[in-house]
Amino acid sequence: MSQARSAELYSRAEALIPAGVSSPVRAFRKVGGTPVFFKSASGAHAIDEDGNRYLDFCMAWGPLILGHAHPRVIEAVQRAVTDGLAFGTAHRGEGELAERVLAAYPYAKLVRFVVSGTEAVMTAVRLARGSNGRRRILKFDGCYHGHNDSLMVKAGSGVITQGLADSAGVPAQVAADTLVLPLGDIAALEQAFKEQGKDIAAAIIEPLPANNGLLRQSKEYLQKLRELTRANGTVLIFDEVITGFRFGYHGYDKLLGIEPDLTTLGKIVGGGLPVAAVLGKREIMAQLAPLGPVYQAGTMAGNPVALAAGIATLTELAEGKVYSHLETLGKHLDAAVAKHPVGKIAQFPRVGSIVWPYFQVGVPVPNTASAIPSSAMTDYHGRYRGWLARGVYLPPSAYEVCFLSAAHTTADLDTLLDVLEQS
């Protein structure tokens, strides 16, 4: 498989862009070789600049639940483009997407659209601090919430893949306002709130951590977090940038039966274009300017073209067929792994359409970042180029999860297992 054109383009980009990429993991530093430069994509497949075709299980890191270039989304975007790329004013698409989002999160009464998941989290944290006047933030080791200064402390895959515990450029006094607890440790949670609960403005967590492996947490643990935050007047933020609309036309909060105070969304809500959101209880969301004193603004927030992609995606999802197909795929994968030789070298923990190829067998799947052995990461990274050579594209980091989409078939999953086992 030739990648001469990708190599040529990468050499050019390295001279112009730090490491030649716009996001660190794309540099392929852990898996070696030249990063793949995609040229086009459709359905479950992508084609690189050298004409190589790949079965894609990265799916743009999660937004493409319908697959690449879904006709309904493309049509909506093309129609929106003809009306103008940006207005900088209010437009009807904002209300249309807001109605769809709030229908999926009944506890939430207001939503504000932003451009990225990082921006949504930044806004949620600012809202929490503005609503109760406190400073400190509680997060959990292994959860990733974007590259906000106060949350770049023991974050997720991007940081860990680069071998960093935090980030340079984050002032010590900023990091000092962030408390970090291990996932799943109820005793540590209770102790933290006993000692500092009245000083904690917000507790933020991925209710299903999926950016540092797939670290499923017990309902008991998340219920305890809800109980303690409520008792201490702390705002509970569920970061559902990855999980929102992933398992049904709702949030992961519905599966848990636990309501947070704020939720952050991204990825699926934009259907492949840059859209994110913060939503939540009226009394907190009403603190946002111009209603309240918490400032947030953005030239590209609520962009009409981007929101058109989100509206088209959620409209398709609301019909329900996609989720039925995804569950069929998931059950097929579970059954196939049980009979396939790949089951002797890897496990495939799955929640809905999220799958994590975990190269360890005979041991429980970890639910904390610290429990992931380096050998599992080394095995994944060492096999990666072989998967590419056989036409299968997975995230170029063992800490990242894979995503099934409406465009995938059961035959695609069989191919995936064959390739993972052969390389």
Short mmCIF file of C-alpha atoms in Angstrom, two decimals:
data_model
loop_
_atom_site.label_atom_id
_atom_site.label_comp_id
_atom_site.label_asym_id
_atom_site.label_seq_id
_atom_site.Cartn_x
_atom_site.Cartn_y
_atom_site.Cartn_z
CA MET A 1 0.00 0.00 0.00
CA SER A 2 1.61 3.24 -1.14
CA GLN A 3 1.25 6.35 0.99
CA ALA A 4 3.61 8.52 -1.02
CA ARG A 5 1.12 11.35 -1.46
CA SER A 6 0.25 11.39 2.24
CA ALA A 7 3.97 11.50 3.05
CA GLU A 8 4.48 14.40 0.65
CA LEU A 9 1.59 16.36 2.10
CA TYR A 10 2.73 15.66 5.64
CA SER A 11 6.24 16.89 4.92
CA ARG A 12 4.77 20.12 3.61
CA ALA A 13 2.44 20.49 6.60
CA GLU A 14 5.23 19.90 9.14
CA ALA A 15 6.97 23.04 7.90
CA LEU A 16 3.83 25.11 8.45
CA ILE A 17 1.86 23.59 11.35
CA PRO A 18 3.15 22.26 14.71
CA ALA A 19 3.84 18.55 14.02
CA GLY A 20 1.90 19.03 10.77
CA VAL A 21 -1.49 18.50 12.42
CA SER A 22 -4.39 20.47 13.90
CA SER A 23 -4.92 18.02 16.78
CA PRO A 24 -2.07 16.05 18.42
CA VAL A 25 -3.16 12.41 18.07
CA ARG A 26 -3.43 12.83 14.29
CA ALA A 27 0.38 12.96 14.11
CA PHE A 28 0.56 9.15 14.50
CA ARG A 29 3.48 9.48 16.96
CA LYS A 30 2.49 6.35 18.90
CA VAL A 31 1.66 4.15 15.94
CA GLY A 32 4.54 5.30 13.74
CA GLY A 33 4.81 6.19 10.11
CA THR A 34 3.17 8.92 8.11
CA PRO A 35 -0.30 10.11 9.11
CA VAL A 36 -3.02 9.17 6.67
CA PHE A 37 -4.42 12.12 4.71
CA PHE A 38 -8.07 11.46 3.87
CA LYS A 39 -9.38 12.90 0.62
CA SER A 40 -13.00 11.76 0.62
CA ALA A 41 -15.40 9.53 2.50
CA SER A 42 -18.84 8.00 2.11
CA GLY A 43 -20.80 5.67 4.32
CA ALA A 44 -18.43 3.50 6.34
CA HIS A 45 -15.42 4.03 4.06
CA ALA A 46 -12.79 6.70 3.48
CA ILE A 47 -10.26 7.15 0.68
CA ASP A 48 -6.84 8.70 1.24
CA GLU A 49 -4.78 10.92 -1.04
CA ASP A 50 -3.05 7.86 -2.50
CA GLY A 51 -6.35 6.24 -3.44
CA ASN A 52 -6.29 3.65 -0.65
CA ARG A 53 -9.73 2.70 0.68
CA TYR A 54 -10.34 2.12 4.39
CA LEU A 55 -13.16 0.68 6.44
CA ASP A 56 -13.45 3.42 9.06
CA PHE A 57 -14.22 2.77 12.73
CA CYS A 58 -12.96 6.13 13.97
CA MET A 59 -15.77 8.04 12.25
CA ALA A 60 -14.25 11.49 12.83
CA TRP A 61 -13.88 10.61 16.54
CA GLY A 62 -17.62 10.12 17.01
CA PRO A 63 -19.82 12.71 15.29
CA LEU A 64 -20.71 10.56 12.28
CA ILE A 65 -23.32 8.25 13.79
CA LEU A 66 -25.06 8.21 10.39
CA GLY A 67 -21.82 7.53 8.52
CA HIS A 68 -19.77 9.75 6.22
CA ALA A 69 -21.62 12.13 3.89
CA HIS A 70 -25.11 10.95 4.77
CA PRO A 71 -27.45 12.15 1.97
CA ARG A 72 -29.93 13.80 4.34
CA VAL A 73 -27.18 15.78 6.05
CA ILE A 74 -25.43 16.73 2.82
CA GLU A 75 -28.71 17.94 1.31
CA ALA A 76 -29.48 20.06 4.38
CA VAL A 77 -26.02 21.62 4.37
CA GLN A 78 -26.13 22.38 0.65
CA ARG A 79 -29.53 23.99 1.05
CA ALA A 80 -28.31 26.10 3.97
CA VAL A 81 -25.18 27.19 2.10
CA THR A 82 -27.23 28.69 -0.71
CA ASP A 83 -28.88 30.99 1.83
CA GLY A 84 -25.56 32.21 3.22
CA LEU A 85 -22.58 30.87 5.17
CA ALA A 86 -23.08 33.03 8.26
CA PHE A 87 -25.46 35.72 9.45
CA GLY A 88 -24.26 36.91 12.83
CA THR A 89 -27.93 37.30 13.74
CA ALA A 90 -30.67 35.14 15.17
CA HIS A 91 -32.16 32.64 12.70
CA ARG A 92 -34.84 29.96 12.76
CA GLY A 93 -32.36 27.07 12.81
CA GLU A 94 -31.42 27.88 16.39
CA GLY A 95 -34.92 27.30 17.66
CA GLU A 96 -35.38 24.21 15.50
CA LEU A 97 -32.28 22.51 16.88
CA ALA A 98 -33.01 23.71 20.41
CA GLU A 99 -36.44 22.05 20.33
CA ARG A 100 -34.88 18.76 19.22
CA VAL A 101 -32.16 18.86 21.86
CA LEU A 102 -34.43 19.77 24.76
CA ALA A 103 -36.90 17.04 23.75
CA ALA A 104 -34.13 14.54 24.43
CA TYR A 105 -33.23 16.03 27.85
CA PRO A 106 -36.53 16.72 29.65
CA TYR A 107 -34.82 17.97 32.82
CA ALA A 108 -33.21 20.81 30.84
CA LYS A 109 -35.23 23.92 30.03
CA LEU A 110 -32.73 26.09 28.14
CA VAL A 111 -29.81 25.42 25.77
CA ARG A 112 -27.04 27.65 24.39
CA PHE A 113 -25.17 26.61 21.24
CA VAL A 114 -21.42 27.02 20.93
CA VAL A 115 -18.79 25.70 18.51
CA SER A 116 -16.81 23.00 20.33
CA GLY A 117 -17.08 20.62 23.26
CA THR A 118 -14.23 22.48 24.95
CA GLU A 119 -16.21 25.71 24.70
CA ALA A 120 -19.35 24.03 26.04
CA VAL A 121 -17.47 22.77 29.09
CA MET A 122 -15.82 26.14 29.64
CA THR A 123 -19.25 27.77 29.61
CA ALA A 124 -20.73 25.17 31.94
CA VAL A 125 -17.94 25.64 34.47
CA ARG A 126 -18.31 29.42 34.31
CA LEU A 127 -22.07 29.08 34.79
CA ALA A 128 -21.55 26.89 37.83
CA ARG A 129 -19.16 29.35 39.41
CA GLY A 130 -21.43 32.26 38.56
CA SER A 131 -24.48 30.54 40.04
CA ASN A 132 -23.01 29.81 43.46
CA GLY A 133 -20.04 32.16 43.76
CA ARG A 134 -17.54 29.38 44.44
CA ARG A 135 -14.17 28.75 42.80
CA ARG A 136 -13.13 25.11 43.08
CA ILE A 137 -13.90 22.42 40.48
CA LEU A 138 -13.98 18.66 41.06
CA LYS A 139 -13.06 16.34 38.20
CA PHE A 140 -12.08 12.68 37.91
CA ASP A 141 -8.85 11.04 36.84
CA GLY A 142 -9.13 9.78 33.27
CA CYS A 143 -12.07 11.95 32.22
CA TYR A 144 -11.41 14.42 29.42
CA HIS A 145 -13.29 17.69 29.11
CA GLY A 146 -11.42 19.55 26.41
CA HIS A 147 -8.34 21.72 26.72
CA ASN A 148 -9.66 24.20 29.27
CA ASP A 149 -6.91 25.36 31.62
CA SER A 150 -8.66 24.38 34.82
CA LEU A 151 -9.45 20.89 33.53
CA MET A 152 -6.09 19.99 31.98
CA VAL A 153 -5.22 17.98 35.05
CA LYS A 154 -4.98 14.21 34.64
CA ALA A 155 -7.12 14.40 31.53
CA GLY A 156 -7.95 11.87 28.81
CA SER A 157 -6.46 10.21 25.77
CA GLY A 158 -4.90 13.16 24.00
CA VAL A 159 -2.81 14.07 27.01
CA ILE A 160 -1.96 10.52 27.99
CA THR A 161 -1.07 9.56 24.43
CA GLN A 162 1.49 12.37 24.46
CA GLY A 163 2.89 11.09 27.75
CA LEU A 164 1.93 14.21 29.72
CA ALA A 165 0.29 14.37 33.12
CA ASP A 166 -0.98 17.90 32.48
CA SER A 167 -0.12 20.76 30.12
CA ALA A 168 2.55 23.43 30.13
CA GLY A 169 1.10 26.91 30.11
CA VAL A 170 -1.49 26.18 32.78
CA PRO A 171 -0.65 28.38 35.80
CA ALA A 172 -0.18 26.55 39.07
CA GLN A 173 -2.80 28.72 40.75
CA VAL A 174 -5.36 27.70 38.12
CA ALA A 175 -4.59 24.00 38.52
CA ALA A 176 -4.79 24.40 42.29
CA ASP A 177 -8.48 25.21 41.99
CA THR A 178 -9.14 21.76 40.48
CA LEU A 179 -9.57 18.75 42.70
CA VAL A 180 -8.98 15.37 41.05
CA LEU A 181 -10.44 12.14 42.40
CA PRO A 182 -10.07 8.54 41.20
CA LEU A 183 -13.06 7.15 39.36
CA GLY A 184 -15.29 4.70 41.19
CA ASP A 185 -13.98 5.39 44.70
CA ILE A 186 -17.01 6.23 46.85
CA ALA A 187 -14.94 6.64 50.02
CA ALA A 188 -12.70 9.23 48.33
CA LEU A 189 -15.78 11.01 47.02
CA GLU A 190 -17.37 11.19 50.46
CA GLN A 191 -14.14 12.40 52.03
CA ALA A 192 -13.68 15.15 49.45
CA PHE A 193 -17.15 16.53 50.06
CA LYS A 194 -16.79 16.20 53.82
CA GLU A 195 -13.63 18.29 53.76
CA GLN A 196 -14.33 20.76 50.95
CA GLY A 197 -17.91 20.32 49.77
CA LYS A 198 -19.00 23.88 50.59
CA ASP A 199 -16.15 25.28 48.46
CA ILE A 200 -16.80 23.19 45.33
CA ALA A 201 -18.61 25.11 42.61
CA ALA A 202 -19.03 22.19 40.23
CA ALA A 203 -18.33 18.50 39.84
CA ILE A 204 -17.85 17.48 36.21
CA ILE A 205 -17.74 13.91 34.96
CA GLU A 206 -18.20 11.88 31.83
CA PRO A 207 -21.00 9.60 33.09
CA LEU A 208 -19.53 7.04 30.70
CA PRO A 209 -15.84 7.91 30.42
CA ALA A 210 -14.84 7.14 26.83
CA ASN A 211 -11.73 9.14 26.09
CA ASN A 212 -9.26 7.05 28.05
CA GLY A 213 -10.51 3.61 27.28
CA LEU A 214 -14.14 2.75 27.99
CA LEU A 215 -14.34 3.11 31.77
CA ARG A 216 -17.89 2.15 32.70
CA GLN A 217 -18.91 3.42 36.14
CA SER A 218 -21.44 1.87 38.49
CA LYS A 219 -24.83 3.49 38.89
CA GLU A 220 -24.27 3.42 42.65
CA TYR A 221 -21.18 5.59 42.27
CA LEU A 222 -22.89 8.16 40.05
CA GLN A 223 -25.92 8.24 42.36
CA LYS A 224 -23.61 8.98 45.28
CA LEU A 225 -22.06 11.83 43.30
CA ARG A 226 -25.54 13.24 42.63
CA GLU A 227 -26.47 12.91 46.28
CA LEU A 228 -23.35 14.67 47.53
CA THR A 229 -23.46 17.49 45.00
CA ARG A 230 -27.10 18.21 45.80
CA ALA A 231 -26.47 18.16 49.54
CA ASN A 232 -23.56 20.58 49.21
CA GLY A 233 -25.05 23.00 46.68
CA THR A 234 -22.53 21.92 44.05
CA VAL A 235 -23.51 22.03 40.38
CA LEU A 236 -23.29 18.58 38.78
CA ILE A 237 -22.18 18.67 35.14
CA PHE A 238 -22.50 15.62 32.93
CA ASP A 239 -20.10 15.85 30.01
CA GLU A 240 -22.01 14.05 27.27
CA VAL A 241 -19.97 15.34 24.34
CA ILE A 242 -19.35 11.71 23.36
CA THR A 243 -22.44 10.00 24.78
CA GLY A 244 -25.20 12.46 23.91
CA PHE A 245 -27.68 10.88 21.43
CA ARG A 246 -25.38 7.85 21.21
CA PHE A 247 -27.64 5.19 22.71
CA GLY A 248 -31.07 6.51 21.79
CA TYR A 249 -32.84 9.80 21.31
CA HIS A 250 -31.81 10.87 24.78
CA GLY A 251 -28.78 11.29 26.97
CA TYR A 252 -26.88 8.78 29.03
CA ASP A 253 -28.59 10.39 32.01
CA LYS A 254 -31.83 8.66 31.02
CA LEU A 255 -30.18 5.24 31.09
CA LEU A 256 -28.87 6.01 34.57
CA GLY A 257 -32.04 7.61 35.87
CA ILE A 258 -29.88 10.44 37.23
CA GLU A 259 -30.44 14.10 36.37
CA PRO A 260 -27.48 16.49 36.43
CA ASP A 261 -27.79 20.27 36.70
CA LEU A 262 -26.00 20.95 33.41
CA THR A 263 -25.09 18.83 30.38
CA THR A 264 -22.53 19.51 27.69
CA LEU A 265 -22.99 18.13 24.18
CA GLY A 266 -20.92 17.98 21.01
CA LYS A 267 -20.07 15.54 18.22
CA ILE A 268 -23.44 13.98 17.19
CA VAL A 269 -25.39 17.19 17.85
CA GLY A 270 -23.49 18.80 14.96
CA GLY A 271 -23.72 15.87 12.58
CA GLY A 272 -20.10 16.33 11.46
CA LEU A 273 -19.92 20.13 11.60
CA PRO A 274 -18.69 22.20 14.57
CA VAL A 275 -21.67 22.44 16.92
CA ALA A 276 -21.74 21.94 20.67
CA ALA A 277 -24.11 22.95 23.42
CA VAL A 278 -24.57 23.54 27.11
CA LEU A 279 -28.05 22.92 28.50
CA GLY A 280 -29.62 22.56 31.87
CA LYS A 281 -31.91 23.81 34.59
CA ARG A 282 -33.56 27.15 33.97
CA GLU A 283 -32.29 28.84 37.13
CA ILE A 284 -28.68 28.14 36.15
CA MET A 285 -28.95 28.70 32.40
CA ALA A 286 -30.74 32.02 33.05
CA GLN A 287 -27.46 33.31 34.47
CA LEU A 288 -26.10 33.55 30.91
CA ALA A 289 -25.82 36.97 29.33
CA PRO A 290 -27.87 38.88 28.39
CA LEU A 291 -30.32 37.47 30.95
CA GLY A 292 -27.69 37.26 33.68
CA PRO A 293 -24.14 38.23 34.60
CA VAL A 294 -22.27 35.18 33.19
CA TYR A 295 -20.80 36.21 29.86
CA GLN A 296 -20.54 33.96 26.82
CA ALA A 297 -20.50 34.90 23.15
CA GLY A 298 -19.18 33.68 19.81
CA THR A 299 -19.17 34.93 16.23
CA MET A 300 -19.69 31.42 14.88
CA ALA A 301 -21.99 30.18 17.65
CA GLY A 302 -25.25 28.97 16.14
CA ASN A 303 -23.84 29.07 12.61
CA PRO A 304 -26.76 28.34 10.22
CA VAL A 305 -24.87 25.86 8.05
CA ALA A 306 -23.54 23.91 11.02
CA LEU A 307 -26.92 23.85 12.74
CA ALA A 308 -28.53 22.57 9.55
CA ALA A 309 -26.30 19.49 9.77
CA GLY A 310 -27.33 19.01 13.39
CA ILE A 311 -31.04 19.36 12.62
CA ALA A 312 -30.82 16.85 9.77
CA THR A 313 -28.90 14.37 11.95
CA LEU A 314 -31.28 14.56 14.90
CA THR A 315 -34.29 14.36 12.59
CA GLU A 316 -32.92 11.10 11.19
CA LEU A 317 -32.15 9.77 14.66
CA ALA A 318 -35.58 10.64 15.99
CA GLU A 319 -37.12 8.16 13.57
CA GLY A 320 -35.52 5.34 15.59
CA LYS A 321 -34.29 3.04 12.84
CA VAL A 322 -30.66 4.00 13.33
CA TYR A 323 -30.62 2.90 16.96
CA SER A 324 -32.20 -0.44 16.11
CA HIS A 325 -29.53 -1.03 13.49
CA LEU A 326 -26.75 -0.06 15.89
CA GLU A 327 -28.00 -2.49 18.50
CA THR A 328 -28.12 -5.25 15.88
CA LEU A 329 -24.52 -4.47 15.01
CA GLY A 330 -23.48 -4.51 18.65
CA LYS A 331 -25.08 -7.85 19.38
CA HIS A 332 -23.52 -9.32 16.25
CA LEU A 333 -20.11 -8.11 17.36
CA ASP A 334 -20.50 -9.61 20.84
CA ALA A 335 -21.49 -12.98 19.39
CA ALA A 336 -18.77 -12.92 16.73
CA VAL A 337 -16.00 -12.14 19.22
CA ALA A 338 -17.04 -15.11 21.35
CA LYS A 339 -16.36 -17.47 18.42
CA HIS A 340 -13.50 -15.68 16.66
CA PRO A 341 -9.76 -16.32 17.19
CA VAL A 342 -9.30 -12.61 17.98
CA GLY A 343 -10.96 -13.35 21.30
CA LYS A 344 -7.72 -15.04 22.36
CA ILE A 345 -5.78 -11.75 22.19
CA ALA A 346 -8.31 -9.00 22.88
CA GLN A 347 -11.56 -8.09 24.56
CA PHE A 348 -14.16 -5.77 23.09
CA PRO A 349 -16.05 -4.03 25.88
CA ARG A 350 -19.06 -2.27 24.40
CA VAL A 351 -21.79 0.11 25.44
CA GLY A 352 -24.24 0.60 22.60
CA SER A 353 -22.31 1.72 19.53
CA ILE A 354 -19.08 2.47 21.43
CA VAL A 355 -16.50 -0.32 21.28
CA TRP A 356 -13.02 -0.42 22.81
CA PRO A 357 -10.51 -2.94 21.39
CA TYR A 358 -8.63 -3.84 24.57
CA PHE A 359 -5.62 -6.06 24.01
CA GLN A 360 -5.71 -8.03 27.26
CA VAL A 361 -7.51 -11.29 27.95
CA GLY A 362 -8.24 -13.28 31.08
CA VAL A 363 -8.52 -10.13 33.21
CA PRO A 364 -11.42 -7.80 34.00
CA VAL A 365 -11.84 -4.76 31.82
CA PRO A 366 -10.62 -1.77 33.87
CA ASN A 367 -12.92 1.01 35.00
CA THR A 368 -10.14 3.42 35.97
CA ALA A 369 -7.37 4.91 33.87
CA SER A 370 -4.64 3.80 36.26
CA ALA A 371 -5.66 0.15 35.86
CA ILE A 372 -4.92 0.09 32.11
CA PRO A 373 -1.59 -1.77 31.67
CA SER A 374 1.00 -0.34 29.31
CA SER A 375 1.25 -3.73 27.59
CA ALA A 376 -2.28 -3.36 26.22
CA MET A 377 -1.35 -0.02 24.71
CA THR A 378 1.92 -1.32 23.27
CA ASP A 379 0.20 -4.27 21.63
CA TYR A 380 -2.40 -2.04 19.97
CA HIS A 381 0.16 0.47 18.74
CA GLY A 382 2.46 -2.26 17.43
CA ARG A 383 -0.31 -3.81 15.33
CA TYR A 384 -1.73 -0.57 13.98
CA ARG A 385 0.22 -0.25 10.73
CA GLY A 386 -0.77 -3.81 9.83
CA TRP A 387 -4.43 -2.86 10.15
CA LEU A 388 -3.92 0.12 7.88
CA ALA A 389 -2.19 -2.06 5.30
CA ARG A 390 -5.27 -4.30 5.29
CA GLY A 391 -7.62 -1.37 4.80
CA VAL A 392 -9.04 -0.87 8.29
CA TYR A 393 -8.79 2.53 9.96
CA LEU A 394 -9.05 2.75 13.75
CA PRO A 395 -8.13 5.65 16.03
CA PRO A 396 -4.31 6.01 16.11
CA SER A 397 -4.30 5.70 19.89
CA ALA A 398 -5.07 2.68 22.03
CA TYR A 399 -6.82 4.88 24.57
CA GLU A 400 -9.48 5.94 22.08
CA VAL A 401 -12.71 4.07 21.46
CA CYS A 402 -14.23 3.00 18.15
CA PHE A 403 -17.67 3.99 16.91
CA LEU A 404 -20.23 1.96 15.01
CA SER A 405 -22.44 3.89 12.63
CA ALA A 406 -25.63 3.45 10.64
CA ALA A 407 -23.44 2.89 7.58
CA HIS A 408 -21.65 -0.16 9.01
CA THR A 409 -22.83 -3.70 8.31
CA THR A 410 -22.39 -7.01 10.11
CA ALA A 411 -20.00 -7.99 7.30
CA ASP A 412 -17.89 -4.93 8.15
CA LEU A 413 -17.63 -6.15 11.74
CA ASP A 414 -16.53 -9.58 10.57
CA THR A 415 -13.85 -7.90 8.47
CA LEU A 416 -12.74 -5.86 11.47
CA LEU A 417 -12.22 -8.96 13.61
CA ASP A 418 -10.38 -10.81 10.85
CA VAL A 419 -7.99 -7.90 10.32
CA LEU A 420 -7.36 -7.31 14.03
CA GLU A 421 -6.50 -10.97 14.50
CA GLN A 422 -4.30 -11.34 11.40
CA SER A 423 -2.03 -8.34 11.91
#
